[in-house]
């Protein structure tokens, strides 16, 4: 592991309230000049920072939150067939039920910038975990008792809380990434993917054992709440401490970015009044995240059906091909830190867009099963890093980081709402596999605008 420069290390200690020792490299005059006229001794009048954990522990706490939130959301998805059967609902009626989560998520995203700025990431995650742990189990209980409309309202509340928490954990995760000085956002999103995939397996086991959905979901969300409330203790409580942690960290040679937490009333750089919706850079980053989110969503929703209907393969084989996609995507996210450190954001995004496009084209054109497996693998590898890197890139400007992340999230999650409907409509008229052609075009376009996510220039200390 590369050791930080001594000057960087000493600056990190000062950022946590510890005095810097005089040396030949750092004379007393330099210490007084660096500390500034407003810095006071912590022992005299300034309380010690609340953030007492290392950045590595901070990253670990956020990773746990990503994972259990993915576990919770995936658990609901894994029991959708059982819920449909219990309600006797049609496909259209289940779409309306799912619209509850979708509508809550969109509204939550639209105001998440204000919410996270007001509460801070730690409080937002705490409240979000509690609300999710109440709303989702209550929704399943209401469905099982025949109270469909109140159940959909609970799903709306869950969606609102989930999307707001999603912005908050990306905010905290990217700030922790900067404090650590190494890319970690891809690994955090890999944790979410791992939680979701694990939920599918647990859901299948619960279905086989005949465990009722309300019981299964209640157990899972009790676990989600317990882990989240422990993990959030490692997220900085004091926003000033979080800002100092990110400002004083050693800069890595290639970092995906960070989302510094801006304390209320701090004399920070004034936020521009210009809306992020009018910022071309943010919109291009949103296009990157949208295209890769669409690629992930289309694979999850339509790849097995497309292969079964278009290639005549067995259902189990289609499921295995989808499993290859998820394994490759999750593995690539865990390897994302090394890739970003070695190559940087723009080459990784362009390479990913190219691989994803090639994978989609292979799935569309080549009828052999082995080719579908290769195509699914390239598809998963290619779309793995677009969303996490986009979240980090949206946070490059500290003064507008939270609202920029909220805007990019809103654009990306539009893919989850409109993407399946668009592919389904095209598939109804042209077949599912030919319906993947617009996806290949959108993903390729995201590679052409990848320069919008380029790392900001840093000045040497």
Short mmCIF file of C-alpha atoms in Angstrom, two decimals:
data_model
loop_
_atom_site.label_atom_id
_atom_site.label_comp_id
_atom_site.label_asym_id
_atom_site.label_seq_id
_atom_site.Cartn_x
_atom_site.Cartn_y
_atom_site.Cartn_z
CA UNK A 1 0.00 0.00 0.00
CA UNK A 2 1.28 3.42 -0.88
CA UNK A 3 2.23 5.47 2.18
CA UNK A 4 0.99 9.05 2.37
CA UNK A 5 3.43 11.91 2.29
CA UNK A 6 4.39 13.00 5.85
CA UNK A 7 2.99 16.46 5.19
CA UNK A 8 -0.36 14.91 4.25
CA UNK A 9 -0.36 12.73 7.34
CA UNK A 10 0.36 15.64 9.67
CA UNK A 11 -2.39 17.68 8.08
CA UNK A 12 -4.83 14.80 8.67
CA UNK A 13 -3.97 14.82 12.39
CA UNK A 14 -4.58 18.54 12.63
CA UNK A 15 -7.95 18.02 10.92
CA UNK A 16 -8.95 15.78 13.82
CA UNK A 17 -7.99 18.29 16.48
CA UNK A 18 -4.47 17.01 17.26
CA UNK A 19 -1.57 19.49 17.39
CA UNK A 20 1.15 19.24 14.79
CA UNK A 21 4.69 18.90 16.04
CA UNK A 22 7.36 21.31 14.83
CA UNK A 23 10.06 19.88 12.62
CA UNK A 24 12.45 20.93 9.92
CA UNK A 25 9.72 20.26 7.35
CA UNK A 26 7.10 22.12 9.33
CA UNK A 27 8.48 25.03 11.42
CA UNK A 28 6.34 26.73 14.10
CA UNK A 29 5.77 29.77 11.84
CA UNK A 30 4.27 27.56 9.16
CA UNK A 31 2.00 25.90 11.71
CA UNK A 32 0.67 29.28 12.87
CA UNK A 33 0.21 30.46 9.29
CA UNK A 34 -1.55 27.27 8.22
CA UNK A 35 -3.91 27.25 11.15
CA UNK A 36 -5.27 30.72 10.24
CA UNK A 37 -6.40 33.57 12.45
CA UNK A 38 -9.71 31.91 13.42
CA UNK A 39 -8.30 28.51 14.53
CA UNK A 40 -8.31 28.14 18.29
CA UNK A 41 -6.86 25.53 20.54
CA UNK A 42 -9.25 22.59 21.04
CA UNK A 43 -8.31 22.41 24.70
CA UNK A 44 -9.31 26.00 25.35
CA UNK A 45 -12.53 26.82 23.56
CA UNK A 46 -13.23 24.40 20.71
CA UNK A 47 -14.83 21.01 21.38
CA UNK A 48 -13.18 17.95 19.97
CA UNK A 49 -14.69 16.71 16.72
CA UNK A 50 -17.41 14.12 17.16
CA UNK A 51 -16.02 12.05 14.30
CA UNK A 52 -13.65 9.77 16.19
CA UNK A 53 -13.36 6.89 13.72
CA UNK A 54 -10.96 6.34 10.87
CA UNK A 55 -12.18 6.90 7.29
CA UNK A 56 -11.88 3.16 6.74
CA UNK A 57 -14.41 2.53 9.52
CA UNK A 58 -16.63 5.25 8.06
CA UNK A 59 -16.55 3.49 4.67
CA UNK A 60 -17.34 0.19 6.38
CA UNK A 61 -20.37 1.68 8.10
CA UNK A 62 -21.74 3.09 4.86
CA UNK A 63 -21.06 -0.22 3.09
CA UNK A 64 -23.17 -2.00 5.70
CA UNK A 65 -26.00 0.48 5.12
CA UNK A 66 -25.83 0.02 1.34
CA UNK A 67 -25.93 -3.76 1.78
CA UNK A 68 -28.89 -3.98 4.16
CA UNK A 69 -30.93 -1.43 2.19
CA UNK A 70 -30.36 -3.59 -0.89
CA UNK A 71 -31.40 -6.63 1.16
CA UNK A 72 -34.62 -4.93 2.21
CA UNK A 73 -35.61 -3.73 -1.24
CA UNK A 74 -34.70 -7.06 -2.84
CA UNK A 75 -36.79 -8.93 -0.27
CA UNK A 76 -39.92 -7.11 -1.42
CA UNK A 77 -39.11 -7.86 -5.07
CA UNK A 78 -38.49 -11.53 -4.27
CA UNK A 79 -42.01 -11.94 -2.83
CA UNK A 80 -43.91 -10.08 -5.55
CA UNK A 81 -45.17 -13.33 -7.15
CA UNK A 82 -46.51 -14.55 -3.80
CA UNK A 83 -48.15 -11.16 -3.19
CA UNK A 84 -49.77 -11.26 -6.62
CA UNK A 85 -51.09 -14.77 -6.01
CA UNK A 86 -52.50 -13.85 -2.60
CA UNK A 87 -54.27 -10.77 -3.95
CA UNK A 88 -55.31 -12.48 -7.17
CA UNK A 89 -54.13 -9.35 -8.98
CA UNK A 90 -53.59 -9.02 -12.69
CA UNK A 91 -50.36 -7.79 -14.24
CA UNK A 92 -51.88 -4.34 -14.68
CA UNK A 93 -53.07 -4.25 -11.05
CA UNK A 94 -49.61 -5.24 -9.84
CA UNK A 95 -48.20 -2.41 -11.96
CA UNK A 96 -50.48 0.00 -10.10
CA UNK A 97 -49.28 -1.40 -6.77
CA UNK A 98 -45.69 -0.96 -7.88
CA UNK A 99 -46.53 2.59 -8.88
CA UNK A 100 -46.86 3.38 -5.17
CA UNK A 101 -43.15 2.84 -4.59
CA UNK A 102 -42.26 4.54 -7.87
CA UNK A 103 -44.29 7.68 -7.13
CA UNK A 104 -42.91 7.93 -3.59
CA UNK A 105 -39.37 7.48 -4.89
CA UNK A 106 -39.70 10.24 -7.48
CA UNK A 107 -41.19 12.75 -5.03
CA UNK A 108 -38.54 11.83 -2.46
CA UNK A 109 -35.78 12.39 -5.01
CA UNK A 110 -37.15 15.76 -6.08
CA UNK A 111 -36.88 17.15 -2.54
CA UNK A 112 -34.02 14.97 -1.28
CA UNK A 113 -31.47 17.75 -1.76
CA UNK A 114 -33.29 19.97 0.73
CA UNK A 115 -33.99 17.06 3.08
CA UNK A 116 -30.39 15.82 3.26
CA UNK A 117 -29.06 19.38 3.60
CA UNK A 118 -31.50 20.05 6.44
CA UNK A 119 -31.05 16.81 8.42
CA UNK A 120 -27.55 15.81 7.33
CA UNK A 121 -26.71 12.32 6.02
CA UNK A 122 -26.54 10.62 9.42
CA UNK A 123 -29.93 11.80 10.64
CA UNK A 124 -31.49 11.16 7.23
CA UNK A 125 -30.22 7.57 7.24
CA UNK A 126 -31.40 7.00 10.80
CA UNK A 127 -34.89 8.29 10.11
CA UNK A 128 -34.96 6.51 6.75
CA UNK A 129 -34.07 3.12 8.26
CA UNK A 130 -36.80 3.47 10.89
CA UNK A 131 -39.47 4.53 8.39
CA UNK A 132 -38.56 1.74 5.96
CA UNK A 133 -38.63 -0.86 8.74
CA UNK A 134 -42.17 0.23 9.63
CA UNK A 135 -43.67 1.00 6.21
CA UNK A 136 -42.74 -2.14 4.26
CA UNK A 137 -43.78 -4.80 6.83
CA UNK A 138 -46.98 -2.82 7.49
CA UNK A 139 -47.71 -2.75 3.75
CA UNK A 140 -47.47 -6.55 3.51
CA UNK A 141 -49.70 -7.00 6.56
CA UNK A 142 -52.31 -4.70 5.02
CA UNK A 143 -52.17 -6.59 1.71
CA UNK A 144 -52.65 -9.87 3.53
CA UNK A 145 -55.71 -8.51 5.34
CA UNK A 146 -57.25 -7.22 2.13
CA UNK A 147 -56.56 -3.50 2.73
CA UNK A 148 -54.96 -2.80 -0.63
CA UNK A 149 -55.24 1.00 -0.75
CA UNK A 150 -53.67 1.57 2.71
CA UNK A 151 -50.98 -0.93 1.68
CA UNK A 152 -50.16 1.09 -1.43
CA UNK A 153 -49.95 4.23 0.73
CA UNK A 154 -47.39 2.45 2.91
CA UNK A 155 -45.44 1.53 -0.23
CA UNK A 156 -45.51 5.20 -1.22
CA UNK A 157 -44.04 6.12 2.19
CA UNK A 158 -41.43 3.39 1.81
CA UNK A 159 -40.46 4.64 -1.66
CA UNK A 160 -40.17 8.22 -0.42
CA UNK A 161 -37.95 7.16 2.47
CA UNK A 162 -35.87 4.78 0.37
CA UNK A 163 -35.04 7.32 -2.34
CA UNK A 164 -34.17 10.00 0.22
CA UNK A 165 -31.95 7.53 2.06
CA UNK A 166 -30.35 6.56 -1.24
CA UNK A 167 -29.18 10.14 -1.79
CA UNK A 168 -27.99 10.39 1.83
CA UNK A 169 -25.93 7.19 1.68
CA UNK A 170 -24.36 8.29 -1.60
CA UNK A 171 -23.55 11.64 0.02
CA UNK A 172 -21.95 10.01 3.04
CA UNK A 173 -20.26 7.29 1.02
CA UNK A 174 -18.57 9.69 -1.37
CA UNK A 175 -17.44 11.93 1.50
CA UNK A 176 -15.97 8.87 3.21
CA UNK A 177 -14.27 7.99 -0.07
CA UNK A 178 -12.54 11.35 -0.14
CA UNK A 179 -11.56 11.07 3.52
CA UNK A 180 -9.99 7.69 2.80
CA UNK A 181 -8.27 9.03 -0.31
CA UNK A 182 -9.14 6.04 -2.48
CA UNK A 183 -12.10 5.15 -4.73
CA UNK A 184 -14.77 3.26 -2.81
CA UNK A 185 -18.10 4.16 -4.40
CA UNK A 186 -18.11 1.14 -6.76
CA UNK A 187 -17.61 -1.20 -3.78
CA UNK A 188 -20.48 0.49 -1.93
CA UNK A 189 -22.81 -0.09 -4.86
CA UNK A 190 -21.51 -3.65 -5.10
CA UNK A 191 -22.70 -4.06 -1.52
CA UNK A 192 -26.18 -2.96 -2.56
CA UNK A 193 -26.14 -5.44 -5.47
CA UNK A 194 -24.93 -8.20 -3.16
CA UNK A 195 -27.72 -7.44 -0.71
CA UNK A 196 -30.32 -7.52 -3.47
CA UNK A 197 -29.05 -10.83 -4.91
CA UNK A 198 -28.94 -12.36 -1.43
CA UNK A 199 -32.52 -11.25 -0.90
CA UNK A 200 -33.58 -13.18 -4.00
CA UNK A 201 -32.06 -16.36 -2.60
CA UNK A 202 -33.64 -15.82 0.82
CA UNK A 203 -36.96 -15.06 -0.83
CA UNK A 204 -36.82 -18.31 -2.81
CA UNK A 205 -36.02 -20.20 0.40
CA UNK A 206 -38.91 -18.53 2.25
CA UNK A 207 -41.23 -19.42 -0.64
CA UNK A 208 -40.12 -23.06 -0.52
CA UNK A 209 -40.60 -23.23 3.25
CA UNK A 210 -44.04 -21.67 2.98
CA UNK A 211 -43.20 -18.67 5.18
CA UNK A 212 -45.91 -15.99 4.81
CA UNK A 213 -44.76 -12.79 3.17
CA UNK A 214 -45.56 -10.53 6.18
CA UNK A 215 -43.50 -12.78 8.48
CA UNK A 216 -40.57 -13.01 6.05
CA UNK A 217 -40.52 -9.27 5.32
CA UNK A 218 -40.87 -8.33 9.00
CA UNK A 219 -37.87 -10.51 9.95
CA UNK A 220 -35.76 -9.07 7.16
CA UNK A 221 -36.58 -5.46 8.01
CA UNK A 222 -35.92 -6.06 11.71
CA UNK A 223 -32.44 -7.14 10.59
CA UNK A 224 -32.16 -4.14 8.26
CA UNK A 225 -33.06 -1.73 11.06
CA UNK A 226 -30.71 -3.35 13.59
CA UNK A 227 -27.71 -3.30 11.26
CA UNK A 228 -28.44 0.21 9.97
CA UNK A 229 -28.74 1.70 13.46
CA UNK A 230 -25.38 0.20 14.41
CA UNK A 231 -23.67 1.12 11.13
CA UNK A 232 -24.90 4.72 11.19
CA UNK A 233 -22.92 5.26 14.41
CA UNK A 234 -19.79 5.24 12.24
CA UNK A 235 -21.13 8.02 10.02
CA UNK A 236 -20.04 11.48 11.28
CA UNK A 237 -22.65 13.07 13.51
CA UNK A 238 -21.08 16.52 13.34
CA UNK A 239 -21.17 17.92 9.81
CA UNK A 240 -18.18 20.18 10.62
CA UNK A 241 -16.18 17.06 11.51
CA UNK A 242 -17.19 15.38 8.27
CA UNK A 243 -16.09 18.44 6.29
CA UNK A 244 -12.73 18.57 8.08
CA UNK A 245 -12.25 14.86 7.45
CA UNK A 246 -12.76 15.28 3.72
CA UNK A 247 -10.72 18.48 3.48
CA UNK A 248 -7.68 17.08 5.28
CA UNK A 249 -7.54 13.64 3.70
CA UNK A 250 -4.75 12.56 1.41
CA UNK A 251 -5.76 12.86 -2.24
CA UNK A 252 -5.36 9.67 -4.24
CA UNK A 253 -3.93 9.72 -7.71
CA UNK A 254 -7.38 8.83 -9.08
CA UNK A 255 -10.46 9.24 -6.91
CA UNK A 256 -14.01 8.88 -8.14
CA UNK A 257 -14.97 12.04 -6.29
CA UNK A 258 -16.59 13.05 -3.05
CA UNK A 259 -19.60 14.75 -1.61
CA UNK A 260 -18.45 17.04 1.19
CA UNK A 261 -21.09 17.77 3.77
CA UNK A 262 -21.67 21.51 3.97
CA UNK A 263 -22.51 22.57 7.53
CA UNK A 264 -25.38 24.97 8.01
CA UNK A 265 -24.17 28.52 8.45
CA UNK A 266 -20.60 27.69 7.55
CA UNK A 267 -18.75 30.43 5.66
CA UNK A 268 -18.28 28.10 2.70
CA UNK A 269 -18.22 28.93 -0.92
CA UNK A 270 -21.63 30.40 -1.78
CA UNK A 271 -23.82 28.04 -3.77
CA UNK A 272 -24.63 29.29 -7.26
CA UNK A 273 -28.26 30.14 -7.79
CA UNK A 274 -28.31 28.34 -11.12
CA UNK A 275 -30.48 25.22 -11.09
CA UNK A 276 -28.62 21.92 -11.67
CA UNK A 277 -31.31 21.15 -14.24
CA UNK A 278 -29.77 23.92 -16.37
CA UNK A 279 -26.19 22.73 -15.92
CA UNK A 280 -25.04 20.82 -19.05
CA UNK A 281 -22.38 18.95 -17.10
CA UNK A 282 -24.89 17.61 -14.57
CA UNK A 283 -27.29 16.66 -17.36
CA UNK A 284 -24.55 14.75 -19.20
CA UNK A 285 -23.62 12.94 -15.99
CA UNK A 286 -27.30 12.19 -15.57
CA UNK A 287 -27.34 10.70 -19.06
CA UNK A 288 -24.44 8.43 -18.09
CA UNK A 289 -26.18 7.18 -14.96
CA UNK A 290 -29.52 6.87 -16.77
CA UNK A 291 -28.08 4.75 -19.56
CA UNK A 292 -26.27 2.40 -17.21
CA UNK A 293 -29.27 2.17 -14.87
CA UNK A 294 -31.41 1.38 -17.90
CA UNK A 295 -28.94 -1.31 -18.96
CA UNK A 296 -29.11 -2.90 -15.51
CA UNK A 297 -32.89 -2.66 -15.31
CA UNK A 298 -33.53 -4.04 -18.81
CA UNK A 299 -31.26 -7.00 -18.12
CA UNK A 300 -33.03 -7.80 -14.85
CA UNK A 301 -36.55 -7.40 -16.26
CA UNK A 302 -36.31 -8.63 -19.85
CA UNK A 303 -33.12 -10.57 -20.61
CA UNK A 304 -34.40 -14.00 -19.45
CA UNK A 305 -37.77 -13.52 -21.17
CA UNK A 306 -36.07 -12.27 -24.32
CA UNK A 307 -33.83 -15.33 -24.49
CA UNK A 308 -36.65 -17.75 -23.68
CA UNK A 309 -39.01 -16.27 -26.27
CA UNK A 310 -36.44 -15.31 -28.88
CA UNK A 311 -34.04 -18.25 -28.63
CA UNK A 312 -36.35 -21.00 -27.37
CA UNK A 313 -34.13 -21.85 -24.39
CA UNK A 314 -35.47 -23.25 -21.10
CA UNK A 315 -36.58 -20.96 -18.29
CA UNK A 316 -33.83 -22.27 -16.04
CA UNK A 317 -31.20 -21.50 -18.68
CA UNK A 318 -32.50 -17.96 -19.05
CA UNK A 319 -32.25 -17.52 -15.27
CA UNK A 320 -28.68 -18.83 -15.28
CA UNK A 321 -27.71 -16.35 -18.01
CA UNK A 322 -29.15 -13.55 -15.86
CA UNK A 323 -27.11 -14.91 -12.95
CA UNK A 324 -23.95 -14.56 -15.06
CA UNK A 325 -24.90 -10.93 -15.67
CA UNK A 326 -25.31 -10.16 -11.94
CA UNK A 327 -22.13 -11.99 -10.91
CA UNK A 328 -20.06 -10.12 -13.50
CA UNK A 329 -21.62 -6.77 -12.55
CA UNK A 330 -21.07 -7.25 -8.82
CA UNK A 331 -17.50 -8.52 -9.29
CA UNK A 332 -16.65 -5.54 -11.49
CA UNK A 333 -17.98 -3.14 -8.87
CA UNK A 334 -15.75 -4.69 -6.23
CA UNK A 335 -12.82 -4.30 -8.65
CA UNK A 336 -13.86 -0.73 -9.48
CA UNK A 337 -11.46 0.95 -7.07
CA UNK A 338 -8.43 -0.66 -8.71
CA UNK A 339 -9.71 0.13 -12.21
CA UNK A 340 -10.39 3.78 -11.40
CA UNK A 341 -7.05 4.21 -9.67
CA UNK A 342 -5.26 2.70 -12.66
CA UNK A 343 -7.14 4.34 -15.53
CA UNK A 344 -9.33 7.17 -14.22
CA UNK A 345 -13.00 7.91 -14.68
CA UNK A 346 -13.27 8.74 -18.36
CA UNK A 347 -11.45 5.68 -19.79
CA UNK A 348 -13.37 3.41 -17.41
CA UNK A 349 -16.71 4.90 -18.45
CA UNK A 350 -15.88 4.77 -22.15
CA UNK A 351 -14.58 1.22 -21.93
CA UNK A 352 -17.63 0.18 -19.94
CA UNK A 353 -20.00 1.73 -22.48
CA UNK A 354 -18.22 -0.09 -25.31
CA UNK A 355 -18.27 -3.46 -23.52
CA UNK A 356 -21.91 -3.06 -22.59
CA UNK A 357 -22.87 -2.15 -26.15
CA UNK A 358 -20.99 -5.15 -27.55
CA UNK A 359 -22.65 -7.41 -24.99
CA UNK A 360 -26.15 -6.19 -25.87
CA UNK A 361 -25.47 -6.62 -29.60
CA UNK A 362 -24.21 -10.19 -29.07
CA UNK A 363 -27.34 -11.08 -27.10
CA UNK A 364 -29.51 -9.63 -29.88
CA UNK A 365 -27.76 -11.15 -32.90
CA UNK A 366 -26.01 -14.41 -31.99
CA UNK A 367 -28.42 -17.32 -31.43
CA UNK A 368 -26.06 -19.71 -29.61
CA UNK A 369 -26.44 -20.13 -25.85
CA UNK A 370 -22.71 -19.79 -25.27
CA UNK A 371 -22.82 -16.44 -27.08
CA UNK A 372 -25.68 -15.28 -24.85
CA UNK A 373 -23.56 -16.11 -21.81
CA UNK A 374 -20.63 -14.10 -23.18
CA UNK A 375 -22.94 -11.25 -24.13
CA UNK A 376 -24.52 -11.20 -20.66
CA UNK A 377 -21.07 -11.16 -19.05
CA UNK A 378 -19.91 -8.20 -21.17
CA UNK A 379 -23.24 -6.46 -20.56
CA UNK A 380 -22.82 -6.82 -16.76
CA UNK A 381 -19.16 -5.77 -16.75
CA UNK A 382 -19.86 -2.76 -18.95
CA UNK A 383 -22.76 -1.27 -16.99
CA UNK A 384 -21.33 -1.94 -13.52
CA UNK A 385 -19.47 1.31 -12.84
CA UNK A 386 -21.58 3.92 -14.62
CA UNK A 387 -23.94 4.65 -11.73
CA UNK A 388 -21.42 4.82 -8.84
CA UNK A 389 -18.92 6.87 -10.84
CA UNK A 390 -21.71 9.20 -11.94
CA UNK A 391 -22.76 9.75 -8.32
CA UNK A 392 -19.20 10.70 -7.39
CA UNK A 393 -18.76 12.95 -10.41
CA UNK A 394 -21.97 14.80 -9.55
CA UNK A 395 -20.38 15.74 -6.22
CA UNK A 396 -17.23 17.40 -7.51
CA UNK A 397 -18.44 20.91 -6.60
CA UNK A 398 -18.84 21.06 -2.81
CA UNK A 399 -21.16 24.08 -2.78
CA UNK A 400 -23.83 22.26 -4.83
CA UNK A 401 -22.92 18.63 -4.15
CA UNK A 402 -26.11 17.50 -2.42
CA UNK A 403 -28.54 18.98 -4.93
CA UNK A 404 -26.42 17.88 -7.88
CA UNK A 405 -26.45 14.31 -6.57
CA UNK A 406 -30.22 14.53 -6.05
CA UNK A 407 -30.66 15.73 -9.65
CA UNK A 408 -28.51 12.96 -11.13
CA UNK A 409 -30.34 10.40 -8.98
CA UNK A 410 -33.70 11.67 -10.23
CA UNK A 411 -32.53 11.35 -13.84
CA UNK A 412 -31.10 7.87 -13.26
CA UNK A 413 -34.15 6.48 -11.51
CA UNK A 414 -36.31 7.65 -14.39
CA UNK A 415 -34.74 4.72 -16.23
CA UNK A 416 -36.21 2.29 -13.72
CA UNK A 417 -39.68 3.79 -14.23
CA UNK A 418 -39.77 4.36 -17.99
CA UNK A 419 -37.26 1.76 -19.20
CA UNK A 420 -39.28 -1.42 -18.61
CA UNK A 421 -42.41 0.17 -20.11
CA UNK A 422 -40.48 1.32 -23.19
CA UNK A 423 -38.88 -2.09 -23.78
CA UNK A 424 -42.20 -3.84 -23.12
CA UNK A 425 -43.98 -1.62 -25.65
CA UNK A 426 -41.33 -2.22 -28.30
CA UNK A 427 -41.19 -5.91 -27.50
CA UNK A 428 -44.94 -6.21 -27.99
CA UNK A 429 -44.58 -4.92 -31.54
CA UNK A 430 -41.12 -6.10 -32.66
CA UNK A 431 -40.08 -8.84 -30.22
CA UNK A 432 -38.04 -8.48 -27.03
CA UNK A 433 -34.58 -9.06 -28.46
CA UNK A 434 -34.96 -6.45 -31.26
CA UNK A 435 -36.37 -4.10 -28.59
CA UNK A 436 -32.88 -4.02 -27.03
CA UNK A 437 -31.46 -1.98 -29.95
CA UNK A 438 -32.40 1.44 -28.46
CA UNK A 439 -30.59 0.38 -25.26
CA UNK A 440 -27.40 -0.29 -27.22
CA UNK A 441 -27.65 3.16 -28.81
CA UNK A 442 -28.22 4.97 -25.50
CA UNK A 443 -25.33 3.15 -23.80
CA UNK A 444 -23.00 3.97 -26.69
CA UNK A 445 -24.06 7.63 -26.48
CA UNK A 446 -23.14 7.70 -22.78
CA UNK A 447 -19.59 6.77 -23.71
CA UNK A 448 -19.39 9.77 -26.02
CA UNK A 449 -20.26 12.19 -23.17
CA UNK A 450 -18.08 10.44 -20.57
CA UNK A 451 -15.71 13.43 -20.42
CA UNK A 452 -18.35 15.27 -18.37
CA UNK A 453 -17.37 13.02 -15.45
CA UNK A 454 -13.66 13.83 -15.63
CA UNK A 455 -11.93 14.23 -12.28
CA UNK A 456 -11.51 17.85 -11.11
CA UNK A 457 -7.99 19.24 -11.26
CA UNK A 458 -6.20 19.23 -7.95
CA UNK A 459 -3.35 21.47 -6.95
CA UNK A 460 -0.33 19.98 -5.28
CA UNK A 461 0.10 20.92 -1.62
#
